[in-house]
Amino acid sequence: MTSTALTPGLGSPEPTGPHRSAPAEERRRSQQKARRRNVRSALLFLSPWLLGFVVFTAWPMIYSAYLSLTDYDVINDPEFVGLENYAEMASDPKILLALGNTAFFTLVQVPLYVIVSLALALLLDRAGRAAGFFRTVFFLPKMTPPVAVGVLFLLLFNGQNGLVNTVLGWFGIAGPAWTTDPAWVKPGLIFMSLWTVGSSVIILLAALRNVPETLYESAKLDGAGFWRTSTSVTLPMISPALFFIIIVNTIAGLQTFDEAYTAFFGSGNTTYSNDAALFYVIYLFQQAFEFLHMGYASAMAWGLFLVIMIVTAIQLIVSRRLVYYEGEK
Amino acid sequence: MTRTRTGARAAVAGAAAIALMLTGCAVGTGGGGGGGDDADYDSDAELSGELSVMGFSGVDEVATSRIEYAESELGDVEVELIEGDLDIQQFLSAVASGQPPELLYADRDQIGSLAARGAIIPLERCIDGEGIDMDQFRESAVGQVTLDGEVYGIPEFNQVQVTMANADLLAAAGVTIEAVNGSDREAMTAANRALMKSAGGTLSVIGVDSKLPEFLPLWTAAAGGSLISDDGRTAMLDSQEAIDSLTWAVGIYEDQGGFSAVKAFRDSADFFGEGNQFATNTLGAMPMEQWYINVLNEVSPDAPMAFDTVRTTEGEPIAFAGGSAWAIPSGTENAAAACRWARAMTSVDAWRAAADARLAVREEEGKPFTGILTGNTVADDEIRGMVTSGGEPWDSGIEAMYEANDNTVSMPANPADAEFEQAMQDAVNSVLNGEATPEEALAKAQETAQSALDEGWAKLEERDGE
């Protein structure tokens, strides 16, 4: 890019076709050469990532697409079964259960997560000097390993004497059996997930601080109140950050695994489990690594990939109406 | 036009390359299927080479003393213990890539699936060549490592369940240990009601914990039934004994406000510490594996304990066996050394060395030696003679443990053990969570488990036929 920009005469009108002069031809060649050199340099700089992408992402994806058409148990040769795994998915009641659990989790958790993040970011934006301290405090839980969060969930949300129910008890509320009552397992996990809003808070705080002060001053001069300023200035200006958080958390929600697995299927509970916590990726993991149905698990992975693609595409279409990018006309 | 054609050619070439790579990979990973066993097993042979062992980490004196003994039996063989617990995925990948460890240490209930997939080899030649006396091993343990009539593992250790109860709570409720050992289920239900304490919907004492979902096989066996046929081919999850046992064991929880309440209270206990449920008088009785006797003795020696075996509805002692086994992976390079190691580690001499080492440690600590359940009947008898008294009630606990050890049952190996186990647990959990009746849940589990068994056996037979 740089060398192209420095090439003398770039962008000047030049004759084309059979009547092109020799200097123009020479210039064209030199431009082509520079372009090729640029492409080579770009590829060279990109090559570590490209190599990583091909080896660790593209190739496994292609191979898993192939495995999804096979019966494969890791040790014996994959046996081609066509679309059998996909057909089996359609008749597997646990797929529907896991999809339902995952959809519920995502639909409730993502809006809550965004609202809490935004509320905390707005508070921090007005916190003055103390903002730095609280920013660190909010971010700290994000550093906790998800497995530890899963185990912590069982302790904090223990229906008998967990901290959450103890606190609820102070207000005369008899807390539910968060960890065993199927009706309360997902809400419990959703509340627990809000503990790690720190990273989103920081992104939203940065976006809030990037809103030009002049816009607020103009709104004030025009007589806009808090609500009008928030909806007409703040939200549009931070909409790209909000959109990013919604997209990323939706994908994370659809892939939720660690905390629920630890609490209900892993070290937290080796034998007791709860269907209410059977999220799609947990079922995928069971099929792949407990039952060694790698072909079926690969088909499940592609099913999830499709769901995420569709959901993200819908979000992108909706975003065209709701997200404001400053550079756009 | 030219560009389009070039693009199309590139796409075709790319697709062909991908197809070739996939085919290549498919062939490359398919190393399993029960690689041949051409090793020369001879108990008198001098052995050499390397022996890598996966899934076994010798950390305590029982392990290290046996390792020492086995190493002396192996002569010049260089032994490498691969750190950490067994990771089945890692093991299967190693076998598939043609670089398996020489020896595998696994739970006995994993042996069936591994054998069915051809990841481990039958041990008949190993057993004959090394002169391993399989009659010494407990029948229930051997049953867990025998698939389709062939032995795939050399068993070691045995885990059994014992009835553990709080004697003070029993006395206060006016019941005896006999009322909570399972021999009379109506009496146990009544004892549970007498023992439990609850105020305002919050449990303060669990009467009896019937330990679901994990102990459904035990309760079913105690009622004279089984969850799977002896040949491992037919699921019997919807048998009347299973339905009755599940209904009764769930009822124990329902009488205490439901499983939710009991589990939440159970989870809040300091299970391995001084504040355990027995020491704090918050649990009347439960069946539990024998190792917990040692834990209780260690952390709360003054806990008012009472012990008995778990009993059948006919009043006979019963326990559901669990434990480990040594298996030889397919395609291993030093099967002879692996077989020798398995023989040595499970021999009476090795267990004697282990018991000596444990006894010395316990004497040094001023604590009783409570025995080791080896899975080997001869070794068990010998070690039982070395047990030292810890006084009552602990001696009764050890007595109950050995009695249970002599009366074990197990589920036979089958090619779909993980799916079978999951189906059973899902059924129990759905009843515990109030989502299904025992009949409905077990009928569904029966269907799922039988389908997995049928598929597993079909694949195994197809592989055997090739």
mmCIF file of C-alpha atoms in Angstrom, chain A residues 216 225-236:
data_model
loop_
_atom_site.group_PDB
_atom_site.id
_atom_site.type_symbol
_atom_site.label_atom_id
_atom_site.label_comp_id
_atom_site.label_asym_id
_atom_site.label_seq_id
_atom_site.Cartn_x
_atom_site.Cartn_y
_atom_site.Cartn_z
ATOM 1 C CA TYR A 216 -24.837 16.245 24.809
ATOM 2 C CA GLY A 225 -34.207 15.547 29.002
ATOM 3 C CA PHE A 226 -32.407 12.450 30.314
ATOM 4 C CA TRP A 227 -34.617 9.981 28.482
ATOM 5 C CA ARG A 228 -34.445 11.834 25.141
ATOM 6 C CA THR A 229 -30.682 12.302 25.451
ATOM 7 C CA SER A 230 -30.243 8.606 26.240
ATOM 8 C CA THR A 231 -32.360 7.356 23.354
ATOM 9 C CA SER A 232 -31.303 9.931 20.761
ATOM 10 C CA VAL A 233 -27.651 10.475 21.628
ATOM 11 C CA THR A 234 -26.160 7.882 23.965
ATOM 12 C CA LEU A 235 -27.718 4.693 22.618
ATOM 13 C CA PRO A 236 -27.157 5.477 18.904
#
